[in-house]
Short mmCIF file of C-alpha atoms in Angstrom, two decimals:
data_model
loop_
_atom_site.label_atom_id
_atom_site.label_comp_id
_atom_site.label_asym_id
_atom_site.label_seq_id
_atom_site.Cartn_x
_atom_site.Cartn_y
_atom_site.Cartn_z
CA MET A 1 44.34 43.43 44.71
CA ALA A 2 47.59 42.83 42.93
CA GLY A 3 48.03 40.82 40.19
CA LEU A 4 50.13 37.60 40.41
CA GLY A 5 53.80 36.89 38.46
CA GLU A 6 53.64 33.55 36.57
CA LEU A 7 54.86 31.32 39.64
CA GLU A 8 52.38 32.95 42.20
CA SER A 9 49.82 32.11 39.29
CA ARG A 10 51.20 28.56 38.88
CA VAL A 11 51.00 28.15 42.48
CA MET A 12 47.61 29.40 42.56
CA ALA A 13 46.10 27.09 40.08
CA ALA A 14 47.85 24.03 42.10
CA LEU A 15 45.65 24.94 44.99
CA TRP A 16 42.39 25.84 42.86
CA ASP A 17 42.80 22.69 41.33
CA ALA A 18 43.60 20.73 44.39
CA GLY A 19 40.12 21.30 46.19
CA GLY A 20 41.35 21.30 49.58
CA PRO A 21 44.31 22.54 51.96
CA ARG A 22 47.45 21.49 50.67
CA THR A 23 51.15 21.64 52.18
CA VAL A 24 54.23 23.16 50.63
CA ARG A 25 55.57 19.75 50.09
CA ALA A 26 52.26 18.99 48.32
CA VAL A 27 52.19 22.06 46.13
CA HIS A 28 55.95 21.60 45.42
CA THR A 29 55.67 17.77 44.26
CA THR A 30 52.51 19.15 42.03
CA LEU A 31 54.71 22.09 40.37
CA ALA A 32 57.62 20.18 40.25
CA ALA A 33 56.21 17.46 38.14
CA GLU A 34 56.25 20.32 35.30
CA ARG A 35 59.66 21.37 36.24
CA PRO A 36 62.53 21.54 38.51
CA LEU A 37 61.78 23.77 41.10
CA ALA A 38 63.22 24.40 44.98
CA TYR A 39 61.12 23.53 47.82
CA THR A 40 62.25 26.67 49.45
CA THR A 41 60.98 28.75 46.10
CA VAL A 42 57.51 27.14 46.56
CA MET A 43 57.62 28.16 50.58
CA THR A 44 58.53 31.59 49.76
CA VAL A 45 56.02 32.09 47.09
CA LEU A 46 53.54 30.86 49.49
CA ASP A 47 54.50 32.79 52.16
CA ASN A 48 54.32 36.12 50.02
CA LEU A 49 51.04 34.77 48.58
CA HIS A 50 49.87 34.60 52.42
CA GLY A 51 51.24 38.40 53.02
CA LYS A 52 49.29 39.42 49.71
CA GLY A 53 45.84 37.85 51.24
CA TRP A 54 45.62 35.48 48.23
CA VAL A 55 45.88 32.38 50.39
CA ARG A 56 44.88 31.41 53.97
CA ARG A 57 47.40 29.23 55.99
CA GLU A 58 46.61 26.97 59.17
CA ARG A 59 49.18 24.98 61.46
CA ALA A 60 49.11 21.01 60.99
CA GLY A 61 51.42 19.86 63.12
CA ARG A 62 54.91 21.23 62.28
CA ALA A 63 53.68 22.45 58.91
CA TRP A 64 51.57 25.14 57.09
CA VAL A 65 48.54 24.01 54.99
CA TYR A 66 47.54 26.63 52.66
CA THR A 67 44.00 27.21 50.91
CA PRO A 68 42.95 30.06 48.32
CA ALA A 69 41.22 33.06 50.17
CA ARG A 70 38.95 33.25 47.50
CA ALA A 71 37.34 30.89 44.54
CA ARG A 72 39.23 31.27 41.21
CA GLU A 73 36.06 32.68 39.58
CA GLU A 74 36.08 35.49 42.51
CA ALA A 75 39.86 36.13 42.08
CA GLY A 76 39.27 36.56 38.08
CA ALA A 77 36.85 39.04 38.45
CA GLU A 78 38.48 41.10 41.09
CA MET A 79 41.60 41.08 39.00
CA LEU A 80 39.63 42.38 35.86
CA ARG A 81 37.92 45.20 38.15
CA ASP A 82 41.42 46.47 39.10
CA MET A 83 42.43 46.29 35.50
CA LEU A 84 39.20 48.22 34.48
CA ASP A 85 39.68 50.82 37.24
CA SER A 86 43.30 51.33 35.97
CA LEU A 87 42.61 51.77 32.42
CA GLY A 88 40.73 55.03 32.45
CA ASP A 89 37.65 54.22 30.07
CA PRO A 90 36.18 50.93 31.77
CA ARG A 91 33.45 51.32 29.87
CA GLY A 92 35.04 51.42 26.21
CA VAL A 93 37.42 48.91 27.75
CA LEU A 94 34.29 46.51 28.49
CA LEU A 95 32.62 47.61 24.99
CA HIS A 96 35.66 46.05 22.94
CA PHE A 97 35.90 43.12 25.01
CA ALA A 98 31.78 42.17 24.40
CA ARG A 99 32.51 42.73 20.68
CA GLY A 100 35.24 40.02 20.79
CA MET A 101 32.93 37.33 23.02
CA ASP A 102 31.94 34.73 20.92
CA GLU A 103 27.99 33.39 20.71
CA GLY A 104 28.05 31.35 23.51
CA GLU A 105 29.55 33.63 25.65
CA SER A 106 27.38 36.69 25.02
CA GLU A 107 24.14 34.66 25.14
CA PHE A 108 25.44 33.38 28.81
CA LEU A 109 25.89 36.88 29.81
CA ARG A 110 22.55 38.18 28.31
CA ARG A 111 20.90 35.51 30.55
CA ALA A 112 23.22 35.99 33.65
CA LEU A 113 22.29 39.64 33.57
CA SER A 114 18.51 39.05 33.01
CA ARG A 115 18.03 36.76 35.97
CA GLU A 116 20.30 39.36 38.24
CA ARG A 117 17.74 42.22 37.00
CA ASP A 118 14.81 39.65 37.45
CA GLY A 119 16.31 38.60 41.10
CA THR A 120 16.64 34.98 40.21
#
C-alpha cells in the first residue's frame, strides 16, 4: 500500500473522524475550516484515494459518498509493514523503535503479545 501525501492524509483523517460516509462537499467543508481549499481539489484527492484503494465510494443520488476502506489502525499497521519491508533490516528497526517506547507503551505491547500467544 502506497503512503499518503499531506493532503491525502488530511482527507483520510477527516473521513476517519467522521465515523460514517461523507460526500465531497462534507469533506471539503471540514478541511476548508482549517485553510482555503478548492472543492475540485478535494474531489480529485478523493478520486485518487479511491483509485489507490484507500476509500470506497457509492452513489447517493447524484453524488458519491466516501468511506475509508480500512480502519485507521489497520492502515497505519500496513504502512508500517511496508516501511519495514523497504528498509532491509526490519528486526533492527523494530528494536530501535522498541527502545524508544515509553513504559506505558512497552507494557501495553507486552500484554498484547502475551494475550496473542495465549489465544485470548
